Amino acid sequence: MSLPHAILTALVERPSSGLELTRRFDKSIGYFWSATHQQIYRELGKLETEGFIRTLPSDQPARGQKKSYEVLPAGRAELARWTSASQDPRPHRDSLLLRMRAAAVVGTGGIEADLRRHLDLHRRQLAEYEEIEKRDFPPGKDSSQDRLRHLVLRAGIDLETFWTQWLTHALEEFAELPGREAELPGHERA
């Protein structure tokens, strides 16, 4: 997935200014594809140069006014091309899993507390997604667009459910580790 395509998606849904896009990323797309304010503005410039979007005409002088953008036919065609193209899944990279693997050879000091912290973060994110689901997808809201958006949200709910279950299981395993705070033989602390 790429930031330009995320921006095109957001602009097809609703023409917006860069600031409005940043806010929308924080509230929706940012849950699965994050971007800073600077990255969004940089990409808007590139998309405009490539002829995928244009600045909407303004009734007021441009100086000091926020620019709003809309997707042009070429941008919609690029988004459709990208959407229909086949892509392989990317390998999952997570430093917590790598740290768990490392703990097996250097000792577990400090990692249990971080597992608890991660569990709390994932529980909060799950609760937030469930609240969004309750608010934005009541029974009967089943247009094609709503169903596809709901599928994206369900992916987030399912991932957070997985992480809360896995972290709970990991902490149960930690509780049963003999001498879990002790260093492994041959790997004393410096």
PDB file of C-alpha atoms in Angstrom:
ATOM      1  CA  MET A   1       0.000   0.000   0.000  1.00  0.00           C
ATOM      2  CA  SER A   2       1.225   3.488  -0.612  1.00  0.00           C
ATOM      3  CA  LEU A   3       0.532   6.903   0.781  1.00  0.00           C
ATOM      4  CA  PRO A   4      -0.450   8.390  -2.603  1.00  0.00           C
ATOM      5  CA  HIS A   5      -3.167   5.754  -2.959  1.00  0.00           C
ATOM      6  CA  ALA A   6      -4.371   6.330   0.592  1.00  0.00           C
ATOM      7  CA  ILE A   7      -4.657  10.058  -0.182  1.00  0.00           C
ATOM      8  CA  LEU A   8      -6.462   9.386  -3.477  1.00  0.00           C
ATOM      9  CA  THR A   9      -8.908   7.132  -1.627  1.00  0.00           C
ATOM     10  CA  ALA A  10      -9.623   9.829   0.967  1.00  0.00           C
ATOM     11  CA  LEU A  11     -10.064  12.508  -1.712  1.00  0.00           C
ATOM     12  CA  VAL A  12     -12.406  10.347  -3.803  1.00  0.00           C
ATOM     13  CA  GLU A  13     -14.507   9.919  -0.680  1.00  0.00           C
ATOM     14  CA  ARG A  14     -14.531  13.677  -0.077  1.00  0.00           C
ATOM     15  CA  PRO A  15     -12.517  16.612  -1.505  1.00  0.00           C
ATOM     16  CA  SER A  16     -10.451  18.044   1.347  1.00  0.00           C
ATOM     17  CA  SER A  17      -7.653  20.368   2.328  1.00  0.00           C
ATOM     18  CA  GLY A  18      -4.326  19.021   3.556  1.00  0.00           C
ATOM     19  CA  LEU A  19      -5.301  19.792   7.143  1.00  0.00           C
ATOM     20  CA  GLU A  20      -8.644  18.034   6.736  1.00  0.00           C
ATOM     21  CA  LEU A  21      -6.838  15.030   5.257  1.00  0.00           C
ATOM     22  CA  THR A  22      -4.489  14.935   8.242  1.00  0.00           C
ATOM     23  CA  ARG A  23      -7.470  14.950  10.608  1.00  0.00           C
ATOM     24  CA  ARG A  24      -9.209  12.236   8.606  1.00  0.00           C
ATOM     25  CA  PHE A  25      -6.055  10.122   8.645  1.00  0.00           C
ATOM     26  CA  ASP A  26      -5.991  10.465  12.426  1.00  0.00           C
ATOM     27  CA  LYS A  27      -9.594   9.266  12.675  1.00  0.00           C
ATOM     28  CA  SER A  28      -9.817   6.506  10.072  1.00  0.00           C
ATOM     29  CA  ILE A  29      -7.146   5.655   7.508  1.00  0.00           C
ATOM     30  CA  GLY A  30      -4.447   6.274  10.106  1.00  0.00           C
ATOM     31  CA  TYR A  31      -5.543   3.165  11.987  1.00  0.00           C
ATOM     32  CA  PHE A  32      -3.957   1.062   9.249  1.00  0.00           C
ATOM     33  CA  TRP A  33      -1.838   3.532   7.238  1.00  0.00           C
ATOM     34  CA  SER A  34      -0.315   6.426   9.133  1.00  0.00           C
ATOM     35  CA  ALA A  35       1.216   9.598   7.715  1.00  0.00           C
ATOM     36  CA  THR A  36       2.480  12.851   9.122  1.00  0.00           C
ATOM     37  CA  HIS A  37       1.143  16.255   8.141  1.00  0.00           C
ATOM     38  CA  GLN A  38       4.378  16.906   6.183  1.00  0.00           C
ATOM     39  CA  GLN A  39       4.156  13.590   4.298  1.00  0.00           C
ATOM     40  CA  ILE A  40       0.571  14.318   3.281  1.00  0.00           C
ATOM     41  CA  TYR A  41       1.425  17.797   1.986  1.00  0.00           C
ATOM     42  CA  ARG A  42       4.462  16.483   0.093  1.00  0.00           C
ATOM     43  CA  GLU A  43       2.328  13.791  -1.568  1.00  0.00           C
ATOM     44  CA  LEU A  44      -0.429  16.279  -2.425  1.00  0.00           C
ATOM     45  CA  GLY A  45       2.144  18.293  -4.367  1.00  0.00           C
ATOM     46  CA  LYS A  46       3.355  15.202  -6.221  1.00  0.00           C
ATOM     47  CA  LEU A  47      -0.177  14.034  -6.999  1.00  0.00           C
ATOM     48  CA  GLU A  48      -1.044  17.474  -8.374  1.00  0.00           C
ATOM     49  CA  THR A  49       2.117  17.551 -10.504  1.00  0.00           C
ATOM     50  CA  GLU A  50       1.273  14.084 -11.885  1.00  0.00           C
ATOM     51  CA  GLY A  51      -2.205  15.288 -12.858  1.00  0.00           C
ATOM     52  CA  PHE A  52      -4.034  12.976 -10.439  1.00  0.00           C
ATOM     53  CA  ILE A  53      -5.588  15.757  -8.333  1.00  0.00           C
ATOM     54  CA  ARG A  54      -6.236  19.469  -8.660  1.00  0.00           C
ATOM     55  CA  THR A  55      -6.718  22.383  -6.330  1.00  0.00           C
ATOM     56  CA  LEU A  56     -10.353  23.394  -6.165  1.00  0.00           C
ATOM     57  CA  PRO A  57     -11.042  26.952  -7.275  1.00  0.00           C
ATOM     58  CA  SER A  58     -11.579  29.363  -4.388  1.00  0.00           C
ATOM     59  CA  ASP A  59     -13.860  32.392  -4.208  1.00  0.00           C
ATOM     60  CA  GLN A  60     -11.321  34.170  -1.993  1.00  0.00           C
ATOM     61  CA  PRO A  61      -7.735  35.212  -2.697  1.00  0.00           C
ATOM     62  CA  ALA A  62      -5.318  32.265  -2.482  1.00  0.00           C
ATOM     63  CA  ARG A  63      -2.849  33.887  -0.074  1.00  0.00           C
ATOM     64  CA  GLY A  64      -3.437  32.525   3.410  1.00  0.00           C
ATOM     65  CA  GLN A  65      -6.360  30.369   2.269  1.00  0.00           C
ATOM     66  CA  LYS A  66      -6.255  26.634   2.718  1.00  0.00           C
ATOM     67  CA  LYS A  67      -6.293  24.751  -0.571  1.00  0.00           C
ATOM     68  CA  SER A  68      -8.809  21.993  -1.071  1.00  0.00           C
ATOM     69  CA  TYR A  69      -8.139  19.177  -3.507  1.00  0.00           C
ATOM     70  CA  GLU A  70     -10.242  16.856  -5.622  1.00  0.00           C
ATOM     71  CA  VAL A  71      -9.366  13.777  -7.641  1.00  0.00           C
ATOM     72  CA  LEU A  72      -9.209  14.102 -11.421  1.00  0.00           C
ATOM     73  CA  PRO A  73     -10.188  11.296 -13.825  1.00  0.00           C
ATOM     74  CA  ALA A  74      -6.529  10.266 -14.155  1.00  0.00           C
ATOM     75  CA  GLY A  75      -6.300   9.934 -10.358  1.00  0.00           C
ATOM     76  CA  ARG A  76      -9.441   7.835 -10.195  1.00  0.00           C
ATOM     77  CA  ALA A  77      -8.064   5.627 -13.001  1.00  0.00           C
ATOM     78  CA  GLU A  78      -4.759   5.226 -11.122  1.00  0.00           C
ATOM     79  CA  LEU A  79      -6.617   4.296  -7.942  1.00  0.00           C
ATOM     80  CA  ALA A  80      -8.731   1.748  -9.863  1.00  0.00           C
ATOM     81  CA  ARG A  81      -5.587   0.320 -11.511  1.00  0.00           C
ATOM     82  CA  TRP A  82      -3.827   0.003  -8.150  1.00  0.00           C
ATOM     83  CA  THR A  83      -6.906  -1.483  -6.450  1.00  0.00           C
ATOM     84  CA  SER A  84      -7.285  -4.195  -9.079  1.00  0.00           C
ATOM     85  CA  ALA A  85      -3.571  -5.093  -9.234  1.00  0.00           C
ATOM     86  CA  SER A  86      -2.438  -8.249  -7.481  1.00  0.00           C
ATOM     87  CA  GLN A  87      -0.147  -7.789  -4.476  1.00  0.00           C
ATOM     88  CA  ASP A  88       1.503 -10.373  -2.282  1.00  0.00           C
ATOM     89  CA  PRO A  89       1.091 -10.003   1.476  1.00  0.00           C
ATOM     90  CA  ARG A  90       4.034  -8.402   3.213  1.00  0.00           C
ATOM     91  CA  PRO A  91       5.846 -10.313   5.920  1.00  0.00           C
ATOM     92  CA  HIS A  92       4.789  -9.180   9.364  1.00  0.00           C
ATOM     93  CA  ARG A  93       7.530  -7.336  11.227  1.00  0.00           C
ATOM     94  CA  ASP A  94       7.089  -6.729  14.926  1.00  0.00           C
ATOM     95  CA  SER A  95       9.891  -5.788  17.280  1.00  0.00           C
ATOM     96  CA  LEU A  96       8.044  -7.297  20.264  1.00  0.00           C
ATOM     97  CA  LEU A  97       8.149 -10.737  18.632  1.00  0.00           C
ATOM     98  CA  LEU A  98      11.828 -10.295  17.804  1.00  0.00           C
ATOM     99  CA  ARG A  99      12.509  -9.202  21.411  1.00  0.00           C
ATOM    100  CA  MET A 100      10.712 -12.332  22.663  1.00  0.00           C
ATOM    101  CA  ARG A 101      12.969 -14.443  20.460  1.00  0.00           C
ATOM    102  CA  ALA A 102      16.017 -12.593  21.781  1.00  0.00           C
ATOM    103  CA  ALA A 103      14.814 -13.080  25.373  1.00  0.00           C
ATOM    104  CA  ALA A 104      15.130 -16.815  24.806  1.00  0.00           C
ATOM    105  CA  VAL A 105      18.898 -16.412  24.483  1.00  0.00           C
ATOM    106  CA  VAL A 106      19.764 -13.398  26.655  1.00  0.00           C
ATOM    107  CA  GLY A 107      17.155 -13.472  29.415  1.00  0.00           C
ATOM    108  CA  THR A 108      13.738 -12.006  30.012  1.00  0.00           C
ATOM    109  CA  GLY A 109      14.537  -8.968  32.146  1.00  0.00           C
ATOM    110  CA  GLY A 110      12.043  -6.168  31.518  1.00  0.00           C
ATOM    111  CA  ILE A 111      10.038  -7.844  28.801  1.00  0.00           C
ATOM    112  CA  GLU A 112       7.167  -9.037  31.011  1.00  0.00           C
ATOM    113  CA  ALA A 113       6.327  -5.456  31.981  1.00  0.00           C
ATOM    114  CA  ASP A 114       6.340  -4.481  28.317  1.00  0.00           C
ATOM    115  CA  LEU A 115       4.032  -7.390  27.484  1.00  0.00           C
ATOM    116  CA  ARG A 116       1.585  -6.023  30.088  1.00  0.00           C
ATOM    117  CA  ARG A 117       1.904  -2.537  28.588  1.00  0.00           C
ATOM    118  CA  HIS A 118       1.235  -3.898  25.091  1.00  0.00           C
ATOM    119  CA  LEU A 119      -1.767  -5.837  26.374  1.00  0.00           C
ATOM    120  CA  ASP A 120      -3.211  -2.637  27.844  1.00  0.00           C
ATOM    121  CA  LEU A 121      -2.622  -0.741  24.573  1.00  0.00           C
ATOM    122  CA  HIS A 122      -4.264  -3.464  22.481  1.00  0.00           C
ATOM    123  CA  ARG A 123      -7.238  -3.702  24.845  1.00  0.00           C
ATOM    124  CA  ARG A 124      -7.775   0.056  24.554  1.00  0.00           C
ATOM    125  CA  GLN A 125      -7.495  -0.063  20.752  1.00  0.00           C
ATOM    126  CA  LEU A 126      -9.945  -2.966  20.616  1.00  0.00           C
ATOM    127  CA  ALA A 127     -12.431  -1.031  22.755  1.00  0.00           C
ATOM    128  CA  GLU A 128     -12.065   1.995  20.471  1.00  0.00           C
ATOM    129  CA  TYR A 129     -12.678  -0.104  17.338  1.00  0.00           C
ATOM    130  CA  GLU A 130     -15.708  -1.750  18.933  1.00  0.00           C
ATOM    131  CA  GLU A 131     -17.105   1.674  19.808  1.00  0.00           C
ATOM    132  CA  ILE A 132     -16.587   2.834  16.202  1.00  0.00           C
ATOM    133  CA  GLU A 133     -18.336  -0.306  14.981  1.00  0.00           C
ATOM    134  CA  LYS A 134     -21.304   0.310  17.283  1.00  0.00           C
ATOM    135  CA  ARG A 135     -21.513   3.981  16.272  1.00  0.00           C
ATOM    136  CA  ASP A 136     -20.821   3.780  12.523  1.00  0.00           C
ATOM    137  CA  PHE A 137     -22.193   0.377  11.515  1.00  0.00           C
ATOM    138  CA  PRO A 138     -25.605  -0.190  13.102  1.00  0.00           C
ATOM    139  CA  PRO A 139     -27.790  -3.038  11.805  1.00  0.00           C
ATOM    140  CA  GLY A 140     -29.246  -2.236   8.399  1.00  0.00           C
ATOM    141  CA  LYS A 141     -26.345  -0.083   7.238  1.00  0.00           C
ATOM    142  CA  ASP A 142     -25.399  -2.378   4.396  1.00  0.00           C
ATOM    143  CA  SER A 143     -24.637  -0.476   1.212  1.00  0.00           C
ATOM    144  CA  SER A 144     -21.652  -1.849  -0.701  1.00  0.00           C
ATOM    145  CA  GLN A 145     -19.483   1.048   0.515  1.00  0.00           C
ATOM    146  CA  ASP A 146     -20.550   0.527   4.127  1.00  0.00           C
ATOM    147  CA  ARG A 147     -19.954  -3.213   3.936  1.00  0.00           C
ATOM    148  CA  LEU A 148     -16.420  -2.756   2.549  1.00  0.00           C
ATOM    149  CA  ARG A 149     -15.569  -0.092   5.138  1.00  0.00           C
ATOM    150  CA  HIS A 150     -16.943  -2.350   7.849  1.00  0.00           C
ATOM    151  CA  LEU A 151     -14.707  -5.185   6.591  1.00  0.00           C
ATOM    152  CA  VAL A 152     -11.670  -2.932   7.065  1.00  0.00           C
ATOM    153  CA  LEU A 153     -12.804  -2.127  10.601  1.00  0.00           C
ATOM    154  CA  ARG A 154     -13.439  -5.840  11.269  1.00  0.00           C
ATOM    155  CA  ALA A 155      -9.832  -6.532  10.252  1.00  0.00           C
ATOM    156  CA  GLY A 156      -8.730  -4.091  12.943  1.00  0.00           C
ATOM    157  CA  ILE A 157     -11.057  -5.667  15.509  1.00  0.00           C
ATOM    158  CA  ASP A 158      -9.855  -9.157  14.627  1.00  0.00           C
ATOM    159  CA  LEU A 159      -6.184  -8.126  14.799  1.00  0.00           C
ATOM    160  CA  GLU A 160      -6.639  -6.459  18.178  1.00  0.00           C
ATOM    161  CA  THR A 161      -8.559  -9.519  19.402  1.00  0.00           C
ATOM    162  CA  PHE A 162      -5.672 -11.705  18.256  1.00  0.00           C
ATOM    163  CA  TRP A 163      -3.090  -9.519  20.028  1.00  0.00           C
ATOM    164  CA  THR A 164      -5.045  -9.374  23.293  1.00  0.00           C
ATOM    165  CA  GLN A 165      -5.462 -13.164  23.257  1.00  0.00           C
ATOM    166  CA  TRP A 166      -1.830 -13.799  22.328  1.00  0.00           C
ATOM    167  CA  LEU A 167      -0.477 -11.360  24.932  1.00  0.00           C
ATOM    168  CA  THR A 168      -2.723 -12.878  27.608  1.00  0.00           C
ATOM    169  CA  HIS A 169      -1.389 -16.316  26.690  1.00  0.00           C
ATOM    170  CA  ALA A 170       2.212 -15.030  26.641  1.00  0.00           C
ATOM    171  CA  LEU A 171       1.812 -13.561  30.130  1.00  0.00           C
ATOM    172  CA  GLU A 172       0.363 -16.864  31.363  1.00  0.00           C
ATOM    173  CA  GLU A 173       3.426 -18.619  29.928  1.00  0.00           C
ATOM    174  CA  PHE A 174       5.707 -16.056  31.587  1.00  0.00           C
ATOM    175  CA  ALA A 175       4.096 -16.778  34.941  1.00  0.00           C
ATOM    176  CA  GLU A 176       5.112 -20.427  34.562  1.00  0.00           C
ATOM    177  CA  LEU A 177       8.726 -19.824  33.482  1.00  0.00           C
ATOM    178  CA  PRO A 178      11.178 -21.066  36.115  1.00  0.00           C
ATOM    179  CA  GLY A 179      13.442 -18.209  37.253  1.00  0.00           C
ATOM    180  CA  ARG A 180      12.082 -15.919  34.540  1.00  0.00           C
ATOM    181  CA  GLU A 181      14.011 -12.878  35.748  1.00  0.00           C
ATOM    182  CA  ALA A 182      17.280 -14.765  35.989  1.00  0.00           C
ATOM    183  CA  GLU A 183      19.680 -14.675  33.120  1.00  0.00           C
ATOM    184  CA  LEU A 184      20.186 -17.843  31.120  1.00  0.00           C
ATOM    185  CA  PRO A 185      23.343 -19.855  31.883  1.00  0.00           C
ATOM    186  CA  GLY A 186      26.369 -18.390  30.208  1.00  0.00           C
ATOM    187  CA  HIS A 187      24.679 -15.008  29.698  1.00  0.00           C
ATOM    188  CA  GLU A 188      25.286 -13.149  32.966  1.00  0.00           C
ATOM    189  CA  ARG A 189      24.480  -9.459  33.171  1.00  0.00           C
ATOM    190  CA  ALA A 190      27.302  -7.066  32.440  1.00  0.00           C
TER     191      ALA A 190
END
